[in-house]
Amino acid sequence: MATHDLWTPDRLPDPFAGVAKFLFDWIPLLVLVVGWEVASGRAVSESVLPPPTAVAAATVDLFATGEVIPHLAVSLLRVGVGLGLSIAVGVLLGIGMSQSDAVEDFFDVFLSLIYPLPKTALVPLALLWLGIGTKTAVLIVFLACLLPIVMNANNAAENVDQNLIRSARMMGTSDRRLFWKVVIPATIPEILTGIRQAIPFAFISLISAELIASEQGMGRLIRDAGSIGRYPAMFATIVIISAVAYTAVYGFEQIRERVLVWT
Amino acid sequence: MDGRIGISHLEKVYGEGSERTKAIDDLSFDIDGGEFTSVVGPSGCGKSTLLYIIAGFLDITNGTVSVDGTPIDGPGTDRGVVFQDYALFPWRTVKENVLYGLEEAGVPDEEADATAQRFIDMMDLSGFENKYPKELSGGMKQRVALARTLAYDPKILLMDEPFGALDQPLRETLQDQLIDIWGDLDKTVVFITHDVEEAVYLSERVMIMTRHPGTKKTVTEVDLDRSRPREDIVTSEEFTRKKNEVWRSLREETKSEVQP
Ligand SMILES: Nc1ncnc2c1ncn2[C@@H]1O[C@H](COP(=O)(O)OP(=O)(O)OP(=O)(O)O)[C@@H](O)[C@H]1O
Ligand SMILES: [Mg+2]
């Protein structure tokens, strides 16, 4: 009976359904690319909007000559460090604020202040303090990612089911161990949600910082290519960094699902 | 026998100023080690408050509450609590939940594993060791919660409407399982419920509380031969008489609530 199940009619179309869904998901992008190809050189000047074929060729070229590699490496390092710092600080701060009124009162002011501020508006200021380069970019990425992580962690830590804490204390868990045994695991789903929300912010703020305050990195490459009229290379760089950001989000979501089998 | 609970002139006040609510007013009551006591009373009369005070989750405003003669000072492994909402750790499997108290007590792995398995089997959870709580039904979750509490061997079981969220047949199964456990393991049980029949069926004594602010109203002793099957017990004259006695006493409290 069990092997028979494999051949029931509603079991077969599964792969086809998968393919169909894949096609439907990508049709809008396909339409865009084809429209772009047609428009380029006709509706808009080819020099302002190079066709996708030219962008694709430039992409291959950027990798083949190795030109993009150091820029990509620097950008990834900056995103990694900035995001990593914001996770470390954000989780500690978010949970710390839930555990102590003093901590909450102290940091609440700063968080309320930076909340409505577009983090990229701080690039010139950061540039002034930290100079051109990695430090400025990391600071901007860090600030842009901090809030979603703090807020999600804080919200979750404030709402840990009291009866879980009571149960743990009843079973002999000291207040100090409670943090690792209950508060952290109970907060992990929201921490991961916060990180997921922060990843796009990390890339947006990275490029903004590099456009202005860096001699290396993908943002700088976009600016350089644009300023000397290498428009296909400029578009190619945008495409590459977008693909990297997309992959980061998608990869992280896969990891999150693995980690959260219990939710 | 250990597991005695002494409650003397207990008073509990929540909040201050205009927020001030007296939840429990001058309640004195002693529970013997190994005794099964139920507490019934109108909603909001302070049953959960009383239980959480014995658990050590709440401060006492006045009076004393002691376990085996020692005043209560916070939660501790001599007592175990079973909540209506199970309070299982969702990130731990069934087995890992049952292991929790043993881990915290520093029991060696092999011994802890054997003990956990014993209570998993006792609660009919074999085969579900590696499931997460979200994969279980309410009745199974409550059995895991019971196994988790029994595994670290507290002398006193504190249960706050543990079967309140379950449907009738399931409640009955779990009630019978609880009676068996109580018979086998010599625990003091304090059992809070809204259900008069459940209170009389399970316990040796039923304390009825007055309406808010709650205190002890009456205590009904129930002396049933619990080795008989359920149908014999619930159809017995003694059972019906005790049920009516508790019901009438409780009814006076809920009725007077409505009158000015
Ligand atoms: N944390 C709290 N702060 C202030 N008042 C509270 C608090 N907890 C309970 N009370 C009040 O104390 C009284 C007793 O509450 P408690 O939860 O102990 O009643 P209960 O008998 O368990 O009710 P129920 O049968 O509905 O569960 C109620 O009037 C309630 O409003
Ligand atoms: Mg209650």
JSON list of C-alpha atoms in Angstrom, two decimals, chain A residues 72-90 130 133-146 149 195 198-199 202-203 205-206 210:
[
{"chain": "A", "resi": 72, "resn": "LEU", "atom": "CA", "xyz": [32.88, 42.52, -3.57]},
{"chain": "A", "resi": 73, "resn": "ALA", "atom": "CA", "xyz": [35.17, 41.15, -0.86]},
{"chain": "A", "resi": 74, "resn": "VAL", "atom": "CA", "xyz": [35.40, 44.50, 0.90]},
{"chain": "A", "resi": 75, "resn": "SER", "atom": "CA", "xyz": [31.65, 45.03, 0.69]},
{"chain": "A", "resi": 76, "resn": "LEU", "atom": "CA", "xyz": [30.88, 41.59, 2.06]},
{"chain": "A", "resi": 77, "resn": "LEU", "atom": "CA", "xyz": [33.32, 42.12, 4.91]},
{"chain": "A", "resi": 78, "resn": "ARG", "atom": "CA", "xyz": [31.63, 45.42, 5.79]},
{"chain": "A", "resi": 79, "resn": "VAL", "atom": "CA", "xyz": [28.15, 43.95, 5.69]},
{"chain": "A", "resi": 80, "resn": "GLY", "atom": "CA", "xyz": [29.32, 40.97, 7.72]},
{"chain": "A", "resi": 81, "resn": "VAL", "atom": "CA", "xyz": [31.03, 43.01, 10.41]},
{"chain": "A", "resi": 82, "resn": "GLY", "atom": "CA", "xyz": [28.31, 45.69, 10.58]},
{"chain": "A", "resi": 83, "resn": "LEU", "atom": "CA", "xyz": [25.51, 43.17, 10.74]},
{"chain": "A", "resi": 84, "resn": "GLY", "atom": "CA", "xyz": [27.42, 40.95, 13.16]},
{"chain": "A", "resi": 85, "resn": "LEU", "atom": "CA", "xyz": [28.01, 43.86, 15.52]},
{"chain": "A", "resi": 86, "resn": "SER", "atom": "CA", "xyz": [24.39, 44.92, 15.34]},
{"chain": "A", "resi": 87, "resn": "ILE", "atom": "CA", "xyz": [23.29, 41.37, 16.16]},
{"chain": "A", "resi": 88, "resn": "ALA", "atom": "CA", "xyz": [25.61, 41.14, 19.16]},
{"chain": "A", "resi": 89, "resn": "VAL", "atom": "CA", "xyz": [24.74, 44.57, 20.50]},
{"chain": "A", "resi": 90, "resn": "GLY", "atom": "CA", "xyz": [21.08, 44.47, 19.46]},
{"chain": "A", "resi": 130, "resn": "LEU", "atom": "CA", "xyz": [35.96, 58.12, 10.96]},
{"chain": "A", "resi": 133, "resn": "GLY", "atom": "CA", "xyz": [36.68, 53.66, 4.27]},
{"chain": "A", "resi": 134, "resn": "THR", "atom": "CA", "xyz": [35.60, 50.61, 6.18]},
{"chain": "A", "resi": 135, "resn": "LYS", "atom": "CA", "xyz": [34.97, 52.17, 9.60]},
{"chain": "A", "resi": 136, "resn": "THR", "atom": "CA", "xyz": [32.40, 54.60, 8.23]},
{"chain": "A", "resi": 137, "resn": "ALA", "atom": "CA", "xyz": [30.66, 51.94, 6.19]},
{"chain": "A", "resi": 138, "resn": "VAL", "atom": "CA", "xyz": [30.55, 49.53, 9.12]},
{"chain": "A", "resi": 139, "resn": "LEU", "atom": "CA", "xyz": [29.13, 52.19, 11.44]},
{"chain": "A", "resi": 140, "resn": "ILE", "atom": "CA", "xyz": [26.34, 53.03, 8.99]},
{"chain": "A", "resi": 141, "resn": "VAL", "atom": "CA", "xyz": [25.49, 49.37, 8.42]},
{"chain": "A", "resi": 142, "resn": "PHE", "atom": "CA", "xyz": [25.54, 48.79, 12.17]},
{"chain": "A", "resi": 143, "resn": "LEU", "atom": "CA", "xyz": [23.15, 51.68, 12.85]},
{"chain": "A", "resi": 144, "resn": "ALA", "atom": "CA", "xyz": [20.80, 50.70, 10.06]},
{"chain": "A", "resi": 145, "resn": "CYS", "atom": "CA", "xyz": [20.53, 47.11, 11.31]},
{"chain": "A", "resi": 146, "resn": "LEU", "atom": "CA", "xyz": [20.42, 47.82, 15.02]},
{"chain": "A", "resi": 149, "resn": "ILE", "atom": "CA", "xyz": [17.13, 43.62, 15.91]},
{"chain": "A", "resi": 195, "resn": "ILE", "atom": "CA", "xyz": [17.98, 39.72, 11.58]},
{"chain": "A", "resi": 198, "resn": "ALA", "atom": "CA", "xyz": [17.92, 43.84, 8.95]},
{"chain": "A", "resi": 199, "resn": "ILE", "atom": "CA", "xyz": [19.67, 42.12, 6.03]},
{"chain": "A", "resi": 202, "resn": "ALA", "atom": "CA", "xyz": [22.49, 46.27, 5.66]},
{"chain": "A", "resi": 203, "resn": "PHE", "atom": "CA", "xyz": [22.95, 46.26, 1.89]},
{"chain": "A", "resi": 205, "resn": "SER", "atom": "CA", "xyz": [23.11, 51.37, 3.90]},
{"chain": "A", "resi": 206, "resn": "LEU", "atom": "CA", "xyz": [26.34, 49.75, 2.74]},
{"chain": "A", "resi": 210, "resn": "GLU", "atom": "CA", "xyz": [30.31, 53.40, -0.21]}
]
